[in-house]
Coordinates of C-alpha atoms and ligand atoms in Angstrom, one line a residue:
X57 CA -14.0 -31.5 -15.1
X58 CA -16.2 -28.6 -16.8
X59 CA -18.9 -28.5 -19.2
X60 CA -18.4 -26.4 -22.4
X61 CA -21.2 -26.2 -24.3
X62 CA -21.7 -29.8 -25.2
X63 CA -17.8 -30.8 -24.6
X64 CA -17.0 -32.3 -21.2
X65 CA -12.9 -31.4 -20.0
X66 CA -11.2 -33.3 -18.3
X67 CA -9.0 -30.6 -16.2
X68 CA -8.3 -32.6 -13.5
X69 CA -8.5 -31.1 -9.8
X70 CA -8.7 -28.1 -10.6
X71 CA -10.7 -25.2 -8.5
X72 CA -12.0 -22.0 -9.6
X73 CA -11.6 -19.0 -7.6
X74 CA -11.8 -15.8 -8.3
X75 CA -9.9 -13.0 -7.0
X76 CA -8.6 -16.6 -4.8
X77 CA -11.3 -15.4 -2.0
X78 CA -10.7 -18.8 -0.9
X79 CA -7.3 -19.9 -1.9
X80 CA -4.3 -19.7 0.1
X81 CA -1.5 -19.4 -2.2
X82 CA 1.2 -19.4 0.8
X83 CA 1.7 -20.4 4.3
X84 CA 3.6 -17.1 6.5
X85 CA 4.0 -16.6 9.6
X86 CA 4.4 -12.4 9.3
X87 CA 0.8 -11.2 9.7
X88 CA -2.6 -12.5 11.5
X89 CA -6.2 -10.9 10.6
X90 CA -9.7 -12.4 12.0
X91 CA -11.5 -10.0 9.8
X92 CA -14.5 -11.6 12.0
X93 CA -13.9 -10.0 15.1
X94 CA -11.2 -7.1 13.4
X95 CA -7.6 -8.1 15.3
X96 CA -4.8 -7.3 13.2
X97 CA -1.4 -8.4 14.9
X98 CA 2.3 -8.0 13.3
X99 CA 4.7 -11.2 14.4
X100 CA 1.7 -11.7 17.1
X101 CA 2.0 -8.4 18.1
X102 CA -1.2 -6.3 18.4
X103 CA -1.6 -3.6 16.0
X104 CA -2.5 -1.2 18.7
X105 CA 0.2 -2.0 21.3
X106 CA 2.5 -1.0 18.0
X107 CA 0.6 1.9 16.7
X108 CA 1.0 3.7 20.5
X109 CA 4.4 2.4 21.5
X110 CA 6.6 1.7 18.5
X111 CA 8.2 3.5 15.4
X112 CA 7.9 2.3 12.1
X113 CA 12.0 1.6 12.0
X114 CA 11.4 -0.9 14.6
X115 CA 8.0 -2.2 13.4
X116 CA 10.1 -2.6 10.0
X117 CA 12.8 -4.4 11.6
X118 CA 9.9 -6.5 13.2
X119 CA 8.3 -7.6 10.5
X120 CA 11.6 -8.4 8.4
X121 CA 13.5 -10.1 10.9
X122 CA 10.6 -11.9 13.5
X123 CA 11.4 -10.0 16.5
X124 CA 11.8 -6.5 18.1
X125 CA 15.0 -5.6 18.4
X126 CA 17.3 -4.9 21.3
X127 CA 18.7 -1.5 21.8
X128 CA 21.8 -2.7 20.1
X129 CA 20.1 -4.2 16.8
X130 CA 17.9 -1.2 16.8
X131 CA 20.9 1.4 16.9
X132 CA 22.8 -1.0 14.1
X133 CA 19.3 -1.1 11.9
X134 CA 18.5 2.8 12.1
X135 CA 22.4 3.7 11.5
X136 CA 22.7 1.3 8.4
X137 CA 19.4 2.8 7.1
X138 CA 20.5 6.5 7.6
X139 CA 23.2 5.6 5.7
X140 CA 21.3 4.6 2.8
X141 CA 18.9 7.8 1.7
X142 CA 20.6 9.7 -0.7
X143 CA 20.0 8.5 -4.5
X144 CA 22.6 8.0 -7.2
X145 CA 22.2 11.5 -9.2
X146 CA 21.6 10.1 -12.3
X147 CA 18.1 8.1 -10.7
X148 CA 17.6 12.5 -9.7
X149 CA 17.8 12.9 -13.5
X150 CA 14.6 10.6 -14.6
X151 CA 12.4 12.6 -12.5
X152 CA 13.5 15.7 -14.6
X153 CA 12.3 13.8 -17.8
X154 CA 9.1 12.8 -16.3
X155 CA 6.0 15.0 -16.9
X156 CA 5.4 17.7 -14.9
X157 CA 2.2 16.7 -14.1
X158 CA 2.5 12.6 -14.2
X159 CA 0.7 11.1 -11.3
X160 CA 3.4 10.3 -8.6
X161 CA 2.8 6.8 -8.2
X162 CA 4.1 5.5 -12.0
X163 CA 6.9 8.0 -10.9
X164 CA 8.3 5.9 -7.7
X165 CA 7.6 2.2 -9.7
X166 CA 9.7 3.5 -12.3
X167 CA 12.2 4.5 -10.2
X168 CA 12.0 2.1 -7.8
X169 CA 12.3 -0.8 -10.9
X170 CA 15.7 1.3 -11.9
X171 CA 17.5 0.4 -8.6
X172 CA 18.7 -2.7 -10.0
X173 CA 19.7 -1.1 -12.7
X174 CA 22.3 1.3 -10.3
X175 CA 22.9 -1.4 -8.2
X176 CA 23.8 -4.3 -9.7
X177 CA 25.8 -5.9 -7.4
X178 CA 23.2 -6.9 -5.3
X179 CA 21.0 -8.9 -7.4
X180 CA 21.6 -12.1 -6.5
X181 CA 18.1 -13.5 -5.1
X182 CA 20.3 -16.4 -2.7
X183 CA 22.7 -14.3 -1.5
X184 CA 21.6 -13.3 2.2
X185 CA 23.9 -10.6 2.4
X186 CA 22.9 -8.9 -0.9
X187 CA 19.3 -9.5 -0.2
X188 CA 19.9 -7.1 3.2
X189 CA 22.0 -4.8 1.2
X190 CA 19.5 -4.1 -1.2
X191 CA 16.4 -4.5 1.8
X192 CA 18.3 -1.2 3.1
X193 CA 18.7 0.0 0.0
X194 CA 15.1 0.0 -0.5
X195 CA 13.8 1.5 2.9
X196 CA 16.1 4.5 2.8
X197 CA 15.3 5.3 -0.9
X198 CA 11.7 4.5 -0.9
X199 CA 11.2 7.9 1.2
X200 CA 13.9 10.1 -1.1
X201 CA 12.2 8.9 -4.2
X202 CA 8.7 9.0 -2.9
X203 CA 9.7 13.3 -2.2
X204 CA 11.3 13.4 -5.4
X205 CA 7.7 12.2 -7.3
X206 CA 5.8 14.9 -5.1
X207 CA 8.6 18.0 -5.5
X208 CA 8.9 17.1 -9.3
X209 CA 4.7 17.5 -9.3
X210 CA 4.8 21.2 -7.4
X211 CA 7.9 21.9 -9.4
X212 CA 10.1 22.7 -6.5
X213 CA 13.7 22.4 -5.8
X214 CA 15.1 19.0 -4.4
X215 CA 15.7 19.0 -0.5
X216 CA 18.4 16.4 0.4
X217 CA 18.1 14.1 3.2
X218 CA 20.0 14.7 6.7
X219 CA 21.1 11.9 8.3
X220 CA 20.9 13.2 11.4
X221 CA 16.9 13.1 11.0
X222 CA 15.0 9.5 11.8
X223 CA 13.6 8.1 8.9
X224 CA 10.4 9.6 9.2
X225 CA 11.7 12.8 10.3
X226 CA 13.8 12.9 7.5
X227 CA 10.6 12.0 5.3
X228 CA 8.8 15.0 6.4
X229 CA 12.0 17.2 5.3
X230 CA 12.9 15.8 2.2
X231 CA 9.4 16.8 1.4
X232 CA 8.4 19.8 3.3
X233 CA 11.6 21.2 3.7
X234 CA 13.2 25.0 2.2
X235 CA 16.8 24.8 0.5
X236 CA 19.4 26.6 3.0
X237 CA 17.1 26.6 5.4
X238 CA 17.5 23.9 8.8
X239 CA 14.7 21.3 8.9
X240 CA 12.5 21.6 12.5
X241 CA 10.4 18.6 12.6
X242 CA 6.9 18.9 13.7
X243 CA 6.7 16.4 16.7
X244 CA 2.5 15.9 15.7
X245 CA 3.6 15.4 11.9
X246 CA 6.1 13.4 12.7
X247 CA 4.1 11.2 15.1
X248 CA 1.1 10.6 13.2
X249 CA 3.5 10.0 9.6
X250 CA 5.1 7.1 12.3
X251 CA 1.5 5.4 13.1
X252 CA 0.4 5.5 9.7
X253 CA 3.5 4.0 8.4
X254 CA 2.9 1.3 11.0
X255 CA -0.5 0.4 10.4
X256 CA -0.1 0.5 6.7
X257 CA 3.4 -1.5 7.2
X258 CA 1.7 -5.0 6.5
X259 CA -1.5 -7.1 5.6
X260 CA -0.8 -10.5 4.6
X261 CA -1.9 -11.8 1.2
X262 CA -3.5 -8.3 -0.5
X263 CA -2.8 -7.1 -3.8
X264 CA 0.1 -6.0 -4.4
X265 CA 1.4 -8.0 -1.4
X266 CA 0.9 -11.1 -3.6
X267 CA 1.6 -9.2 -6.3
X268 CA 5.5 -9.0 -5.0
X269 CA 4.9 -12.8 -4.1
X270 CA 4.5 -14.0 -7.2
X271 CA 6.9 -12.1 -9.4
X272 CA 9.4 -12.5 -6.5
X273 CA 8.7 -16.4 -7.4
X274 CA 10.1 -16.4 -10.7
X275 CA 13.2 -15.3 -9.0
X276 CA 12.8 -11.5 -10.1
X277 CA 15.2 -9.6 -8.0
X278 CA 13.8 -7.5 -5.0
X279 CA 13.9 -4.5 -6.4
X280 CA 12.1 -5.6 -9.5
X281 CA 9.2 -7.6 -7.0
X282 CA 8.7 -4.2 -5.4
X283 CA 8.3 -1.7 -8.4
X284 CA 5.3 -4.3 -9.1
X285 CA 4.0 -4.4 -6.1
X286 CA 3.7 -0.4 -6.3
X287 CA 1.7 -1.2 -9.4
X288 CA -0.5 -3.5 -8.1
X289 CA -1.3 -0.8 -5.0
X290 CA -2.1 1.8 -7.6
X291 CA -5.3 0.6 -8.5
X292 CA -8.3 2.4 -6.5
X293 CA -9.5 -0.6 -5.5
X294 CA -6.6 -0.8 -3.7
X295 CA -4.1 1.2 -2.2
X296 CA -5.6 3.9 -4.7
X297 CA -9.1 3.9 -2.7
X298 CA -6.9 6.6 -0.5
X299 CA -7.0 9.4 -2.7
X300 CA -10.5 8.0 -3.9
X301 CA -11.9 8.8 -0.6
X302 CA -10.7 12.2 -0.8
X303 CA -12.0 13.4 -4.4
X304 CA -15.5 11.6 -3.2
X305 CA -15.5 14.0 0.0
X306 CA -14.8 17.2 -2.0
X307 CA -18.0 15.9 -4.4
X308 CA -20.2 15.6 -1.8
X309 CA -18.8 19.0 -0.4
X310 CA -19.2 20.8 -3.6
X311 CA -22.6 19.1 -5.1
X312 CA -25.9 20.4 -3.8
X313 CA -27.0 16.8 -3.0
X314 CA -25.5 15.8 0.9
X315 CA -24.0 12.7 1.9
X316 CA -27.6 11.3 2.3
X317 CA -28.5 11.6 -1.7
X318 CA -24.9 10.5 -2.3
X319 CA -25.3 7.1 0.0
X320 CA -29.1 6.8 -2.0
X321 CA -26.8 6.4 -5.3
X322 CA -24.4 4.0 -3.3
X323 CA -27.6 1.5 -2.5
X324 CA -28.9 1.8 -6.2
X325 CA -25.2 1.1 -7.3
X326 CA -26.1 4.4 -10.0
X327 CA -23.1 4.0 -12.6
X328 CA -20.9 1.6 -10.1
X329 CA -20.7 4.4 -7.6
X330 CA -19.3 3.1 -4.4
X331 CA -18.8 4.2 -0.9
X332 CA -15.0 4.8 -1.1
X333 CA -13.0 3.4 2.2
X334 CA -16.0 1.4 2.7
X335 CA -15.2 -2.5 2.9
X336 CA -12.6 -5.0 2.6
X337 CA -12.3 -8.7 1.4
X338 CA -10.9 -10.2 4.9
X339 CA -12.3 -7.4 7.3
X340 CA -16.4 -8.0 8.2
X341 CA -16.0 -5.8 11.1
X342 CA -14.6 -2.7 11.8
X343 CA -10.9 -1.9 10.1
X344 CA -8.9 -2.2 13.5
X345 CA -6.3 0.4 12.1
X346 CA -9.0 2.5 11.0
X347 CA -10.3 2.6 15.0
X348 CA -6.7 4.0 15.5
X349 CA -6.4 6.5 12.4
X350 CA -9.6 8.2 13.9
X351 CA -8.4 9.5 16.7
X352 CA -5.1 10.3 14.9
X353 CA -7.3 12.4 12.7
X354 CA -9.5 14.0 15.2
X355 CA -6.0 15.4 17.1
X356 CA -4.2 16.3 13.6
X357 CA -7.3 18.0 12.4
X358 CA -8.0 19.9 15.9
X359 CA -4.8 22.0 15.4
X360 CA -4.7 22.9 11.9
X361 CA -8.1 23.8 12.6
X362 CA -10.5 21.5 11.0
X363 CA -12.2 20.7 8.3
X364 CA -15.3 20.6 7.0
X365 CA -14.5 17.0 4.6
X366 CA -14.4 15.3 8.4
X367 CA -17.4 15.9 8.5
X368 CA -18.5 14.9 5.5
X369 CA -17.2 11.7 5.8
X370 CA -18.7 11.3 10.4
X371 CA -21.8 12.0 8.3
X372 CA -21.2 8.9 5.7
X373 CA -20.1 6.2 8.3
X374 CA -22.8 7.5 11.0
X375 CA -25.7 6.9 8.2
X376 CA -24.1 3.5 6.7
X377 CA -23.4 1.7 10.6
X378 CA -27.3 2.3 10.1
X379 CA -28.4 1.1 6.9
X380 CA -29.5 -2.5 6.4
X381 CA -27.6 -2.2 2.6
X382 CA -24.6 -1.6 4.8
X383 CA -25.0 -3.7 7.7
X384 CA -26.0 -7.0 6.1
X385 CA -23.0 -6.6 3.4
X386 CA -20.7 -5.7 6.6
X387 CA -19.0 -2.6 5.6
X388 CA -17.2 -0.4 7.3
X389 CA -14.6 2.1 7.2
X390 CA -11.2 0.7 6.1
X391 CA -7.5 2.0 6.9
X392 CA -8.5 4.2 3.8
X393 CA -11.4 6.1 5.3
X394 CA -9.8 9.2 7.4
X395 CA -6.3 8.6 6.5
X396 CA -6.9 11.3 3.5
X397 CA -7.7 14.0 5.8
X398 CA -4.7 13.7 8.1
X399 CA -2.3 13.4 5.2
X400 CA -4.3 16.1 3.8
X401 CA -3.7 18.8 6.9
X402 CA 0.1 17.5 6.7
X403 CA 0.3 19.2 3.3
X404 CA 0.1 16.5 1.3
X405 CA -1.6 17.0 -2.3
X406 CA -4.1 14.3 -2.8
X407 CA -2.0 12.5 -5.9
X408 CA 0.3 11.4 -3.2
X409 CA -1.6 9.7 -0.5
X410 CA -1.4 6.3 -2.8
X411 CA 2.4 7.2 -2.7
X412 CA 2.6 7.5 1.3
X413 CA 0.7 4.3 1.1
X414 CA 3.6 2.4 -0.7
X415 CA 5.9 4.1 1.8
X416 CA 4.5 2.1 4.7
X417 CA 3.7 -0.9 3.0
X418 CA 7.3 -1.5 2.0
X419 CA 8.7 -3.2 5.2
X420 CA 5.7 -5.9 4.6
X421 CA 6.2 -6.3 0.9
X422 CA 10.3 -6.6 1.3
X423 CA 9.4 -9.1 4.6
X424 CA 6.7 -11.3 2.7
X425 CA 10.0 -11.6 -0.4
X426 CA 12.0 -12.5 2.1
X427 CA 9.6 -15.3 3.4
X428 CA 8.7 -17.1 -0.2
X429 CA 12.4 -16.3 -1.3
X430 CA 13.4 -18.7 1.7
X431 CA 10.7 -21.1 1.8
X432 CA 11.9 -24.6 0.4
X433 CA 8.0 -25.3 -0.7
X434 CA 7.7 -22.1 -2.3
X435 CA 6.9 -22.7 -6.5
X436 CA 7.1 -20.7 -9.4
X437 CA 3.6 -19.1 -9.0
X438 CA 1.6 -20.0 -11.9
X439 CA -2.4 -20.1 -11.3
X440 CA -4.2 -22.8 -14.2
X441 CA -7.8 -21.2 -15.7
X442 CA -10.8 -22.6 -17.0
X443 CA -10.2 -22.4 -20.8
X444 CA -14.0 -20.8 -22.3
X445 CA -12.6 -20.5 -26.0
X446 CA -13.3 -22.1 -28.7
X447 CA -11.4 -25.9 -30.0
X448 CA -9.6 -26.9 -33.0
X449 CA -10.8 -24.5 -35.8
X450 CA -8.6 -24.6 -39.2
X451 CA -6.8 -21.5 -40.3
X452 CA -8.7 -19.7 -43.1
X453 CA -6.7 -17.4 -45.6
X454 CA -8.0 -13.5 -45.0
X455 CA -10.1 -13.8 -48.0
X456 CA -12.4 -16.4 -47.1
X457 CA -12.8 -14.7 -43.5
Ligands
ACO661 N1 -19.5 0.4 -1.6 C1 -21.2 0.2 -2.2 N2 -21.0 -1.1 -2.0 C2 -20.3 -1.5 -1.8 C3 -19.0 -2.0 -0.9 C4 -19.0 0.2 -1.1 N3 -17.5 0.5 -0.6 N4 -17.8 -2.4 -1.2 C5 -18.7 -4.1 -1.2 N5 -20.5 -3.5 -1.8 C6 -20.9 -4.6 -2.1 C7 -20.8 -5.0 -3.5 O1 -21.5 -4.3 -4.3 C8 -21.4 -6.0 -3.1 O2 -23.1 -5.9 -3.1 P1 -23.8 -7.2 -4.2 O3 -23.5 -8.7 -3.2 O4 -25.3 -6.5 -3.7 O5 -23.4 -7.5 -5.1 C9 -20.7 -6.4 -2.1 O6 -21.0 -5.6 -1.1 C10 -19.9 -7.5 -1.7 O7 -18.5 -6.9 -2.5 P2 -17.7 -7.1 -3.5 O8 -17.0 -6.3 -4.6 O9 -17.8 -8.8 -3.7 O10 -16.6 -7.2 -2.0 P3 -14.6 -7.6 -2.1 O11 -14.7 -8.4 -1.4 O12 -14.8 -8.3 -3.3 O13 -14.1 -6.6 -2.6 C11 -13.4 -3.7 -2.0 C12 -13.4 -5.6 -1.4 C13 -12.6 -4.1 -3.0 C14 -12.4 -3.4 -1.0 C15 -15.0 -3.7 -1.7 O14 -15.0 -3.7 -0.8 C16 -14.5 -2.0 -2.6 O15 -14.5 -1.7 -3.6 N6 -14.4 -0.9 -1.5 C17 -14.1 0.7 -1.8 C18 -13.1 0.7 -2.2 C19 -11.9 0.7 -1.2 O16 -12.3 0.8 -0.3 N7 -10.6 -0.2 -1.1 C20 -9.8 -0.7 -0.5 C21 -10.3 -1.7 0.1 S1 -8.6 -1.3 1.6 C22 -6.9 -1.3 1.0 O17 -6.7 -1.7 -0.1 C23 -6.4 -0.8 2.1

């Protein structure tokens, strides 16, 4: 029970756990994290090995099916993906209707939700074949949708996907291609993008994934559930942090106060300012993804002639790692701290960064949704509450209030 004023309410056994910091919402065999030592594994495979040897399509297969594919399975999976990259002409029209300066995340969320209006033939959540078809449609169309949002913002003409390219090559083409010109994928950009997508592909029960599962637990279809995940990812405390980091670095760089003064403001919690890209609910150690990304950032930025913002970022990290405030709270760089610098070097505008996170996280959301829908233990997600409002009041007419 719990006490409100003088009333003791009998609530039965209800745990109160804001932010679900200690509540497991499901069992899962997809992703393992040890936050104390900084370990991340997909289906048992260490993230470092996958980032080095695998590619995003293979990792998507692994997350969804539980095992690495054989060559034959890979070819079938990849081939089916290549066949689904084009979006319906009417879906493209959505992008004409959005305001030109709209943020791309809500555009993407709306387009993903709208997929269930275009593919009404594969919405049965318990039909494996239909779920499989929606899986391919989502994985293949999400990069196209993301690029439509990007090019809408930039006022650029649409570039159609080319099925002779891999998923990541195609993604770069639809974002950066020029009409009527062959697109030559840049190998370093492809490698960096592949790796970033792999690192973002799943992270167990984070806010957006839990959202996908919760929405899906009502047996809403895959498109609707994933659209909800995109919206959950948009916030600055989750996926939105990657663009917030770049904005922060730009502000520090443009102001007369250097990184030291900024860090004083963070520590004094002035105006609630936080060091974006630092801290994590689960990692109380260096985020293993941030370690891998730091190396890629060096490679990509070296080629593009460097970025003074990288020095600002490195300085902030150096201060944080030697400062009691951060050390005591176990605040280390998370995945978002260095990604923005890479995205920027590849040519993406800041407001696209969170969309890139969404493209990467998609196979994880799908794998988790599928695990949820097939789990006999699944029940509709319906948390309890601790009621703190008034009890049993009599209605008063307007003139008596
Ligand atoms: N900068 C300064 N102080 C911080 C930061 C930060 N980035 N993160 C946490 N703290 C402080 C809090 O003020 C709090 O201090 P207190 O004990 O004196 O009050 C303490 O550390 C614990 O912080 P909580 O907010 O309780 O930690 P929580 O687990 O709820 O939050 C979160 C995790 C949201 C990621 C947080 O660290 C944060 O806001 N980071 C910045 C945003 C960010 O980078 N988000 C991306 C997360 S990773 C991802 O989504 C891929």
